[in-house]
Amino acid sequence: VQLVESGGGLVQPGGSLRLSCAASGFTFSDHHMEWVRQAPGKGLEWVGRSGDKGNSYTTEYAASVKGRFTISRDDSKNLLYLQMNSLKSEDTAVYYCSRGIWEWGQGTLVTVSS
Amino acid sequence: DIVMTQSPDSLAVSLGERATINCKSSQSVLYSSNNKNYLAWYQQKLGQPPRLLIYWASTRESGVPDRFSGSESGTDFTLTISSLQAEDAAVYYCQQYYSTPITFGQGTRLEI
């Protein structure tokens, strides 16, 4: 199993960014996927989930990002996405994708600053 | 939301000694249909993603050394590292995956 995040970078407050997570080594459509973030020097915070095919790809979000972030996936390309809009300084973090509780990617850093 | 509270926030243990980290959930994470607690333990070293150590509160993930063990009693959970090794220095997190929002404990920093 391999998960590789990309798309992080520096963005101004109020801006947008789309993260990607490329998955390999397992049947992507059979698994729900999570986004988890970690602010610098802080603990882990769940961002949201994309349900699997059997769960009709239901998405769920943390209250802190609901209405601003959107999770989607492309099972034909084994890709998971996190569209982040109206970014705030408190969204600055390393963003990880994970296959349920099992494997995690190395993360991609998002910095929201002017 | 289920609140996960770890204790202590940090601890220092000597090589070869035992380390114990506690985690308490604010409500049950026991799924009655399979009688399993939806509780995981992770290890995170500096600059690395979390690594799954224990799931179902007490099942060791494949490849995890058997000095790591998990136990459960109601809403109280414990991660024990017997015979501490230098490479065990890390931050440890508990996580409930019983319901969304998935929540983590605040982390316990283990120093050797």
Short mmCIF file of C-alpha atoms in Angstrom, two decimals:
data_model
loop_
_atom_site.label_atom_id
_atom_site.label_comp_id
_atom_site.label_asym_id
_atom_site.label_seq_id
_atom_site.Cartn_x
_atom_site.Cartn_y
_atom_site.Cartn_z
CA VAL A 1 0.00 0.00 0.00
CA GLN A 2 1.25 3.42 -0.89
CA LEU A 3 -0.36 6.80 -0.37
CA VAL A 4 1.26 9.93 -1.77
CA GLU A 5 -0.15 13.38 -1.06
CA SER A 6 0.57 16.41 -3.22
CA GLY A 7 -0.67 19.93 -3.83
CA GLY A 8 0.38 21.63 -0.63
CA GLY A 9 1.99 25.05 -0.55
CA LEU A 10 1.67 28.65 0.56
CA VAL A 11 -1.69 30.32 0.09
CA GLN A 12 -3.12 33.61 1.29
CA PRO A 13 -6.00 33.78 3.75
CA GLY A 14 -9.27 33.42 1.89
CA GLY A 15 -7.61 31.49 -0.89
CA SER A 16 -8.13 27.96 -2.20
CA LEU A 17 -6.03 24.89 -2.67
CA ARG A 18 -6.69 21.35 -3.85
CA LEU A 19 -4.77 18.46 -2.38
CA SER A 20 -4.46 15.07 -4.05
CA CYS A 21 -3.70 11.65 -2.65
CA ALA A 22 -2.51 8.98 -5.07
CA ALA A 23 -3.24 5.48 -3.83
CA SER A 24 -1.77 2.17 -4.94
CA GLY A 25 -1.44 -1.39 -3.72
CA PHE A 26 -5.07 -2.01 -2.86
CA THR A 27 -8.52 -1.89 -4.42
CA PHE A 28 -9.19 1.80 -3.92
CA SER A 29 -12.96 1.69 -4.47
CA ASP A 30 -13.37 -0.86 -1.65
CA HIS A 31 -12.00 1.42 1.06
CA HIS A 32 -13.08 4.55 2.84
CA MET A 33 -10.38 7.19 2.95
CA GLU A 34 -9.65 9.86 5.53
CA TRP A 35 -7.98 13.24 5.59
CA VAL A 36 -6.24 14.08 8.86
CA ARG A 37 -4.20 17.19 9.59
CA GLN A 38 -1.56 18.19 12.08
CA ALA A 39 -0.79 21.81 12.82
CA PRO A 40 2.89 22.56 13.54
CA GLY A 41 3.84 21.13 16.92
CA LYS A 42 0.26 20.02 17.61
CA GLY A 43 -1.76 16.82 17.68
CA LEU A 44 -3.81 15.02 15.07
CA GLU A 45 -7.14 16.37 13.87
CA TRP A 46 -9.55 14.46 11.65
CA VAL A 47 -10.67 16.55 8.69
CA GLY A 48 -13.09 14.27 6.91
CA ARG A 49 -13.86 11.04 5.16
CA SER A 50 -14.83 9.70 1.79
CA GLY A 51 -16.90 6.57 2.13
CA ASP A 52 -16.25 3.61 -0.12
CA LYS A 53 -18.26 2.31 -3.05
CA GLY A 54 -20.39 0.17 -0.78
CA ASN A 55 -21.18 3.21 1.32
CA SER A 56 -22.22 5.24 -1.73
CA TYR A 57 -19.14 7.39 -1.29
CA THR A 58 -20.75 9.30 1.56
CA THR A 59 -18.62 12.19 2.75
CA GLU A 60 -18.37 13.47 6.31
CA TYR A 61 -16.52 16.47 7.69
CA ALA A 62 -15.21 17.92 10.90
CA ALA A 63 -17.19 20.91 12.11
CA SER A 64 -14.11 23.11 11.72
CA VAL A 65 -14.01 22.61 7.94
CA LYS A 66 -17.62 21.85 7.01
CA GLY A 67 -18.84 24.17 4.29
CA ARG A 68 -15.31 25.16 3.29
CA PHE A 69 -13.65 21.83 2.43
CA THR A 70 -14.89 19.20 -0.02
CA ILE A 71 -13.64 15.64 -0.30
CA SER A 72 -13.99 13.76 -3.57
CA ARG A 73 -12.44 10.77 -5.25
CA ASP A 74 -11.80 9.34 -8.70
CA ASP A 75 -11.78 5.57 -8.44
CA SER A 76 -10.73 5.22 -12.09
CA LYS A 77 -7.46 6.99 -11.22
CA ASN A 78 -7.14 5.87 -7.59
CA LEU A 79 -7.10 9.47 -6.48
CA LEU A 80 -8.54 11.16 -3.41
CA TYR A 81 -8.97 14.93 -3.32
CA LEU A 82 -9.40 17.62 -0.71
CA GLN A 83 -10.65 20.93 -2.08
CA MET A 84 -10.01 23.65 0.47
CA ASN A 85 -11.72 27.04 0.10
CA SER A 86 -11.88 30.14 2.29
CA LEU A 87 -8.64 29.12 3.94
CA LYS A 88 -7.72 30.53 7.32
CA SER A 89 -4.42 30.77 9.16
CA GLU A 90 -5.62 28.02 11.51
CA ASP A 91 -5.79 25.64 8.53
CA THR A 92 -1.99 25.67 8.39
CA ALA A 93 -0.95 22.05 8.88
CA VAL A 94 0.49 18.93 7.37
CA TYR A 95 -2.37 17.13 5.67
CA TYR A 96 -2.33 13.34 5.60
CA CYS A 97 -4.54 10.94 3.71
CA SER A 98 -5.06 7.51 5.19
CA ARG A 99 -6.73 4.26 4.25
CA GLY A 100 -9.07 4.00 7.17
CA ILE A 101 -6.96 3.46 10.26
CA TRP A 102 -4.36 1.38 8.45
CA GLU A 103 -1.82 3.23 6.30
CA TRP A 104 -0.95 6.89 6.06
CA GLY A 105 0.84 8.96 3.46
CA GLN A 106 3.84 11.15 4.25
CA GLY A 107 1.70 14.27 4.22
CA THR A 108 1.78 17.60 2.40
CA LEU A 109 2.27 20.95 4.12
CA VAL A 110 -0.29 23.70 3.68
CA THR A 111 0.66 27.15 4.92
CA VAL A 112 -1.97 29.87 5.03
CA SER A 113 -0.31 33.23 5.43
CA SER A 114 -0.16 36.66 3.85
CA ASP B 1 -18.30 14.18 19.88
CA ILE B 2 -16.34 11.53 21.75
CA VAL B 3 -13.53 13.12 23.73
CA MET B 4 -10.36 11.10 24.14
CA THR B 5 -8.16 12.03 27.10
CA GLN B 6 -4.65 10.66 27.42
CA SER B 7 -2.43 10.60 30.46
CA PRO B 8 0.25 11.52 31.13
CA ASP B 9 1.11 14.23 28.61
CA SER B 10 4.73 13.13 28.76
CA LEU B 11 6.86 10.59 30.53
CA ALA B 12 10.48 9.56 30.72
CA VAL B 13 11.35 5.90 31.10
CA SER B 14 14.71 4.18 31.21
CA LEU B 15 15.89 1.66 28.66
CA GLY B 16 14.58 -1.79 29.40
CA GLU B 17 11.85 -0.49 31.71
CA ARG B 18 8.07 -0.51 31.16
CA ALA B 19 6.06 2.46 29.89
CA THR B 20 2.31 2.78 30.38
CA ILE B 21 0.09 5.28 28.58
CA ASN B 22 -3.57 5.69 29.41
CA CYS B 23 -6.51 6.82 27.32
CA LYS B 24 -10.08 7.42 28.42
CA SER B 25 -13.05 7.89 26.11
CA SER B 26 -15.95 10.13 27.15
CA GLN B 27 -18.41 7.46 26.05
CA SER B 28 -18.34 3.83 25.02
CA VAL B 29 -16.61 2.92 21.77
CA LEU B 30 -17.76 -0.67 22.01
CA TYR B 31 -19.71 -1.91 19.00
CA SER B 32 -22.18 -4.38 20.45
CA SER B 33 -22.64 -6.44 17.29
CA ASN B 34 -19.04 -7.67 17.33
CA ASN B 35 -18.08 -6.83 20.92
CA LYS B 36 -15.06 -4.85 19.77
CA ASN B 37 -13.78 -1.53 21.03
CA TYR B 38 -13.07 0.77 18.11
CA LEU B 39 -9.86 2.11 19.63
CA ALA B 40 -6.47 2.40 17.97
CA TRP B 41 -3.00 3.37 19.13
CA TYR B 42 -0.46 5.14 16.94
CA GLN B 43 3.22 5.95 17.22
CA GLN B 44 4.55 9.09 15.59
CA LYS B 45 8.22 9.90 15.33
CA LEU B 46 9.48 13.36 14.43
CA GLY B 47 8.87 14.21 10.78
CA GLN B 48 7.00 10.99 10.10
CA PRO B 49 3.33 10.10 9.70
CA PRO B 50 1.59 8.16 12.43
CA ARG B 51 2.11 4.41 12.42
CA LEU B 52 -0.68 2.07 13.51
CA LEU B 53 0.39 -0.09 16.44
CA ILE B 54 -2.82 -1.50 17.95
CA TYR B 55 -6.41 -1.76 16.74
CA TRP B 56 -9.58 -3.15 18.32
CA ALA B 57 -7.93 -1.85 21.52
CA SER B 58 -5.72 -4.90 21.92
CA THR B 59 -4.85 -6.40 18.51
CA ARG B 60 -1.28 -5.78 17.47
CA GLU B 61 -0.78 -4.70 13.87
CA SER B 62 1.39 -6.93 11.70
CA GLY B 63 5.07 -6.14 12.07
CA VAL B 64 4.70 -4.37 15.41
CA PRO B 65 7.08 -5.78 18.06
CA ASP B 66 5.39 -7.84 20.75
CA ARG B 67 6.68 -5.51 23.46
CA PHE B 68 3.74 -3.29 22.48
CA SER B 69 0.39 -4.35 23.93
CA GLY B 70 -3.03 -2.81 24.42
CA SER B 71 -5.66 -3.46 27.06
CA GLU B 72 -9.16 -2.25 27.78
CA SER B 73 -11.56 -1.89 30.68
CA GLY B 74 -14.83 -0.20 29.86
CA THR B 75 -13.92 3.25 28.56
CA ASP B 76 -10.36 3.05 29.85
CA PHE B 77 -7.58 1.90 27.55
CA THR B 78 -3.88 1.31 28.11
CA LEU B 79 -0.88 1.03 25.84
CA THR B 80 2.02 -0.79 27.47
CA ILE B 81 5.53 -0.90 26.11
CA SER B 82 7.53 -3.49 27.97
CA SER B 83 11.32 -3.44 27.93
CA LEU B 84 11.67 -0.01 26.33
CA GLN B 85 14.06 0.39 23.41
CA ALA B 86 15.73 3.58 22.22
CA GLU B 87 13.67 3.56 19.01
CA ASP B 88 10.44 3.74 21.03
CA ALA B 89 10.99 7.45 21.72
CA ALA B 90 8.00 9.08 20.03
CA VAL B 91 4.60 10.63 20.57
CA TYR B 92 1.78 8.15 21.05
CA TYR B 93 -1.87 8.83 20.22
CA CYS B 94 -5.06 6.96 20.92
CA GLN B 95 -7.93 7.29 18.46
CA GLN B 96 -11.55 6.25 18.48
CA TYR B 97 -12.97 5.15 15.15
CA TYR B 98 -16.36 4.15 16.51
CA SER B 99 -18.13 7.21 15.19
CA THR B 100 -17.50 10.40 13.30
CA PRO B 101 -16.04 12.80 13.98
CA ILE B 102 -13.11 10.50 14.54
CA THR B 103 -11.20 11.86 17.49
CA PHE B 104 -7.70 11.53 18.88
CA GLY B 105 -6.19 11.91 22.29
CA GLN B 106 -3.88 14.89 22.73
CA GLY B 107 -0.78 12.69 22.54
CA THR B 108 1.78 11.43 25.04
CA ARG B 109 5.45 12.20 24.50
CA LEU B 110 7.68 9.31 25.54
CA GLU B 111 11.30 10.07 26.28
CA ILE B 112 13.91 7.46 26.90
#
